[in-house]
Amino acid sequence: MASLLKSQTAVSRTPARLTASASNVTLNKSEFLFYSNNPETLDSADLADNGKYLNMASVSGNGQVYIWHANKTGQTIKHCVLVYNPNSYAVRINVTNYGLTNTSNTGASDADAWEKYYNGQSTSLTVAAGGYGNLFLSSVSNNYNFGVVARLNIVKSGTSTAAGVTLYDLAYVSNSSGATGFATAESYAATKRTRGKGAGYYTAITFPTVSPANADGVGYTIAASNDSFSGADCSVITDGSGQASGVLEGAYGQQYNITIPIKNTTGTARKFRIYIGSRGGYAFPFVNFAGGIAKYTSAISSMQYVDVIETDTIASGSTASVNFSTVVTAMAATPYFIGVRVV
C-alpha cells in the first residue's frame, strides 16, 4: 500500500498550480468553530484581572476550539477555557480529542498538539445549572506561546441531547472572575488574525485528477481566500465584539480530508509522491495517513516542499486515489500547496 514518508528534506520546486471548482469542497457547517487568535500577543491590559476576556461566544452541540496566543505580559499567567452553563439543568462537555501548546520556543508550531489531538487524547467536564467550570487550565510563563486544539461534544447531562453553553478564552493572574468585555483587538487588516465563532471546521476536498509529468509536479492550493478553490474550503469567523469578520485566512483549527486521484500518463508504470509546502511563507507540513503521522516542527521556507506520501506503483494509463488528512499549524502561512510529482 502507499506509504507515509517522515523526516524528508525540504527542496525547492516550481510546480504547476491548478485551479478547481468550489464544488470539489464540502465544508461541514453544522458544527461550530470557537476561534481565538486576536489579540495574539497579550499584555496586562488583556487579562481578566483588568476586566477582559480574549474571546466569548455561545455554542451548542458539536464543535471545535482553536486558540493561539503569546504571553508578553511580563509575568506568569493562568489560561483556561471557561464554561458558563445558562441552563436549568447540568451540562456535560465531552472533549473527544485535544492537544495543548505551552512552549518557550516562540518559533515553534503546534504540530505536537495536533498529534495528541489525532491520537485521541480526551477529557470531560460537568457544569451544574447556572454554574461555571474550566477546561485546559494551565500556567503559562512570560514569553511563552500557548494554545488549544480540541473537539467538543456538549450535551444535557445524562443524555445525548445537544445543549448550549457560553465559552470564554480567559487569561489571568489571580482574578478569573473580573472579565466583563473583549480585549482590544489587533488590526485585522494588518494581521489577518481574528476571533469569534464560525460554522465548520471539517473540510473534505476531492481534487480534480492530477497527471504529473516531472519532478516538479502539479497540484492545488488550500486554506486561503485566494486558493485554488476560491476560499470555499475556509470557515468564516464572526467576531462578537464587532471587529472585522471574514474568511479564516490560514484555516487554522480546521481539518482537511484530502482525496487525490492520480493518473499515470507517463507511458511507464511508476510511483508518485505527494508533497506539501507553502506559497505564502513558512510552513510546517503535517499529515495523518494510514494510522501514522508525519510532522515538521521546524519551519520550511516559502516555495520549498517536503514529500509526505509515496504511492504504490501505478500502471501506465491507470488512476489511483490517495486519501489523507492535513492541517495548517500555528505559525504557518498560506496558501498551502499540495502537489504530486513523479519519482
XYZ file of C-alpha atoms in Angstrom:
343
model
C 0.000 0.000 0.000
C 1.000 3.642 -0.218
C 3.443 4.654 2.495
C 3.896 7.612 4.832
C 7.208 9.456 4.463
C 8.752 11.028 7.556
C 11.641 13.478 8.035
C 12.071 14.222 4.345
C 14.347 17.106 3.349
C 12.674 20.266 2.074
C 13.596 21.088 -1.517
C 12.771 23.938 -3.892
C 10.337 23.142 -6.688
C 8.426 25.066 -9.338
C 5.211 23.051 -9.622
C 2.282 23.986 -11.819
C -0.596 25.450 -9.800
C -4.017 24.257 -10.935
C -7.444 25.750 -10.317
C -10.645 23.933 -9.452
C -14.294 24.474 -8.601
C -15.771 25.158 -5.190
C -17.994 22.157 -5.933
C -14.990 19.959 -5.103
C -15.233 21.185 -1.489
C -17.533 20.096 1.345
C -17.264 22.303 4.441
C -19.279 20.886 7.340
C -21.195 23.950 8.531
C -23.382 22.114 11.036
C -20.703 22.320 13.761
C -19.122 25.353 15.402
C -15.553 26.641 15.439
C -14.660 28.726 18.521
C -11.598 30.572 17.260
C -9.287 32.882 19.231
C -6.111 34.385 17.747
C -6.672 38.102 18.384
C -5.075 39.672 20.271
C -2.331 37.182 19.517
C 0.195 38.974 21.737
C -1.147 39.517 25.244
C -0.170 42.395 27.520
C -1.516 43.063 31.011
C -4.490 45.030 29.684
C -5.825 41.835 28.090
C -6.151 39.900 31.348
C -9.328 39.116 33.291
C -7.712 40.910 36.238
C -8.157 44.070 34.133
C -11.686 43.252 33.013
C -11.041 41.487 29.687
C -11.602 38.120 28.053
C -9.874 37.146 24.817
C -12.946 35.657 23.167
C -16.531 34.835 24.093
C -19.262 33.019 22.178
C -22.378 30.930 22.774
C -22.078 27.448 21.278
C -24.086 24.238 21.211
C -23.624 20.580 20.355
C -20.519 19.544 18.421
C -17.638 21.800 17.534
C -14.010 22.766 17.692
C -11.941 25.077 19.883
C -8.799 26.640 18.463
C -6.690 29.113 20.480
C -3.236 30.583 19.896
C -1.542 33.418 21.849
C 1.806 34.659 23.133
C 2.265 35.750 26.752
C 4.001 39.142 26.731
C 2.527 40.379 29.997
C 5.863 40.292 31.832
C 4.639 37.664 34.299
C 3.363 34.109 34.596
C -0.354 33.840 33.854
C -3.040 31.187 34.025
C -5.074 30.242 30.975
C -8.278 28.261 30.528
C -11.444 27.874 28.512
C -14.119 28.989 30.977
C -17.543 27.383 30.510
C -20.764 29.030 31.691
C -23.931 26.912 31.791
C -27.029 29.160 31.459
C -29.449 26.232 31.576
C -31.699 24.929 34.368
C -30.007 21.535 34.091
C -26.448 20.234 34.293
C -24.406 20.107 31.116
C -21.628 17.699 30.205
C -18.779 18.692 27.889
C -17.141 15.640 26.336
C -13.741 16.545 24.914
C -13.189 13.700 22.491
C -9.836 14.942 21.173
C -7.457 17.655 22.350
C -3.878 18.865 22.427
C -2.236 21.833 24.177
C 0.744 24.040 23.353
C 2.818 25.761 26.037
C 6.352 26.425 24.817
C 9.319 28.747 25.252
C 10.220 28.236 21.583
C 8.313 31.166 20.120
C 9.096 29.989 16.595
C 7.540 26.570 17.144
C 4.240 25.433 15.648
C 1.501 23.473 17.399
C 2.243 20.266 15.460
C 2.771 18.345 18.714
C -0.665 19.443 19.950
C -2.252 18.306 16.686
C -0.567 14.911 17.016
C -2.023 14.486 20.511
C -5.385 15.551 19.117
C -5.300 12.952 16.340
C -4.161 10.286 18.803
C -7.423 10.741 20.695
C -6.366 12.417 23.965
C -9.642 13.137 25.785
C -11.239 14.572 28.932
C -14.668 15.730 30.154
C -16.360 18.292 32.382
C -19.799 18.521 34.008
C -21.108 22.001 34.834
C -24.072 22.480 37.179
C -27.115 24.536 36.199
C -26.175 28.228 36.285
C -22.596 27.298 37.126
C -19.078 27.687 35.776
C -16.289 25.240 35.062
C -12.974 25.359 33.266
C -11.160 23.276 30.692
C -7.446 23.059 29.884
C -6.278 25.118 32.887
C -2.540 25.744 32.601
C 0.194 28.038 33.879
C 1.986 29.995 31.128
C 5.368 31.620 31.696
C 6.203 35.030 30.273
C 7.354 34.947 26.620
C 5.736 31.531 26.083
C 3.377 30.705 23.230
C 0.269 28.792 24.272
C -2.746 27.300 22.557
C -5.542 24.738 22.425
C -6.899 22.485 19.703
C -9.916 20.482 20.885
C -13.110 18.831 19.723
C -16.151 19.242 21.973
C -19.484 17.490 22.310
C -21.844 19.500 24.571
C -24.970 17.736 25.845
C -27.558 17.815 28.599
C -26.004 15.701 31.335
C -27.092 12.067 31.211
C -28.446 12.358 27.656
C -27.243 12.759 24.091
C -29.323 15.911 23.574
C -27.298 18.912 22.404
C -27.033 21.733 24.924
C -25.818 25.313 24.744
C -23.127 26.990 26.845
C -21.009 30.133 26.701
C -17.273 29.705 26.220
C -14.651 32.251 27.289
C -10.999 32.299 26.310
C -9.537 33.601 29.558
C -6.094 34.602 30.813
C -5.474 35.957 34.305
C -3.043 36.251 37.192
C -5.294 35.994 40.255
C -8.810 37.202 39.377
C -10.500 34.906 36.878
C -13.945 36.403 37.508
C -13.150 40.004 36.632
C -13.717 39.911 32.874
C -16.672 41.892 31.522
C -15.674 42.688 27.923
C -13.463 41.814 24.965
C -9.763 42.610 24.991
C -8.826 45.232 22.419
C -8.288 43.558 19.061
C -5.226 43.990 16.902
C -5.914 45.455 13.472
C -7.396 42.706 11.309
C -6.355 44.472 8.117
C -2.708 44.424 9.216
C -2.535 40.927 10.684
C -5.450 38.885 9.229
C -5.788 37.463 12.750
C -9.288 37.179 14.092
C -11.509 35.802 16.864
C -15.103 34.798 17.296
C -17.229 31.903 16.074
C -17.566 30.195 12.732
C -19.514 27.340 11.217
C -17.360 24.498 10.009
C -14.007 23.106 10.998
C -14.014 19.889 8.946
C -13.348 20.259 5.213
C -13.386 17.447 2.666
C -11.844 18.108 -0.752
C -11.656 15.782 -3.718
C -9.029 17.204 -6.043
C -9.633 17.018 -9.784
C -7.403 14.314 -11.250
C -3.726 15.208 -11.483
C -1.273 13.839 -14.064
C 2.279 14.760 -13.068
C 4.951 14.509 -15.747
C 8.130 15.581 -13.947
C 9.818 16.009 -10.555
C 8.321 19.484 -10.016
C 4.805 18.121 -10.327
C 1.381 19.742 -10.263
C -1.156 20.495 -7.551
C -3.653 22.729 -5.817
C -3.566 25.379 -3.097
C -5.743 25.356 0.038
C -6.532 27.374 3.173
C -6.716 30.942 1.877
C -9.265 33.180 0.176
C -7.129 33.169 -2.985
C -6.518 29.419 -3.111
C -7.416 27.003 -5.921
C -10.968 26.721 -4.552
C -11.543 30.495 -4.074
C -11.592 30.091 -0.296
C -14.649 27.792 -0.285
C -12.646 25.445 1.959
C -12.256 28.059 4.726
C -14.620 28.804 7.595
C -15.988 32.346 8.027
C -15.463 33.806 11.513
C -17.833 36.369 13.020
C -16.343 38.491 15.814
C -18.819 39.001 18.628
C -17.128 42.253 19.664
C -17.993 43.934 16.368
C -14.483 43.900 14.951
C -13.813 42.740 11.388
C -15.190 39.345 10.411
C -14.438 37.267 7.363
C -12.790 34.213 5.826
C -10.442 32.469 8.234
C -7.181 33.062 6.389
C -4.950 30.084 7.073
C -7.862 27.831 8.101
C -6.167 27.311 11.478
C -8.131 24.896 13.644
C -9.695 23.269 10.596
C -9.099 19.706 9.490
C -8.730 18.838 5.821
C -9.612 15.416 4.460
C -7.976 15.303 1.031
C -8.548 12.787 -1.769
C -6.191 12.984 -4.762
C -6.858 10.897 -7.890
C -3.507 10.413 -9.665
C -3.462 9.344 -13.321
C -0.234 7.957 -14.720
C 0.161 9.390 -18.229
C 3.951 8.973 -18.398
C 3.935 5.816 -20.540
C 5.565 3.565 -17.942
C 4.478 2.065 -14.620
C 5.826 4.155 -11.742
C 5.318 5.503 -8.248
C 4.409 9.090 -7.393
C 4.972 11.258 -4.325
C 2.587 13.709 -2.659
C 4.289 16.756 -1.175
C 3.288 19.835 0.850
C 4.644 23.367 1.185
C 3.515 26.973 1.227
C 3.324 29.656 -1.435
C 2.770 32.328 1.204
C 5.596 31.932 3.730
C 6.848 29.442 6.290
C 5.186 26.033 6.523
C 5.140 23.143 8.993
C 3.762 20.242 6.916
C 1.564 17.833 8.867
C -0.087 14.657 7.549
C -2.229 11.971 9.165
C -2.202 8.902 6.904
C -2.830 5.175 7.348
C -2.693 5.395 11.141
C 0.576 7.337 11.239
C 1.627 10.981 11.390
C 4.367 12.882 9.603
C 5.018 16.288 11.144
C 7.592 19.025 10.779
C 8.211 21.078 13.915
C 10.867 23.213 12.206
C 9.723 25.652 9.554
C 10.420 25.201 5.879
C 10.637 28.275 3.657
C 8.122 29.502 1.116
C 8.255 27.661 -2.232
C 10.017 24.705 -0.642
C 8.291 21.360 -0.310
C 8.587 18.066 1.554
C 7.416 14.664 0.350
C 4.863 13.149 2.726
C 3.348 10.100 0.949
C 4.630 7.678 -1.695
C 2.074 5.795 -3.775
C 2.126 2.178 -4.841
C 3.209 1.600 -8.421
C 0.522 2.888 -10.795
C 0.301 1.252 -14.220
C 0.580 3.442 -17.298
C -2.843 4.839 -18.174
C -4.321 3.894 -14.773
C -5.653 6.114 -11.997
C -5.274 5.552 -8.240
C -6.612 7.691 -5.392
C -4.835 8.576 -2.144
C -6.728 9.858 0.913
C -5.171 11.604 3.930
C -5.786 14.345 6.481
C -3.801 17.533 6.943
C -3.915 20.767 8.947
C -2.255 24.165 8.790
C -0.358 24.514 12.046
C 0.132 27.725 14.011
C 2.944 29.976 12.766
C 2.466 28.772 9.172
C 1.461 30.939 6.199
C -0.915 30.093 3.373
C -1.976 29.246 0.769
C -0.584 25.762 1.278
C 0.365 23.861 -1.862
C -0.398 20.142 -2.104
C 1.230 18.597 -5.147
C 2.089 15.305 -6.773
C 5.330 14.533 -8.628
C 6.895 11.602 -10.426
C 9.559 9.561 -8.646
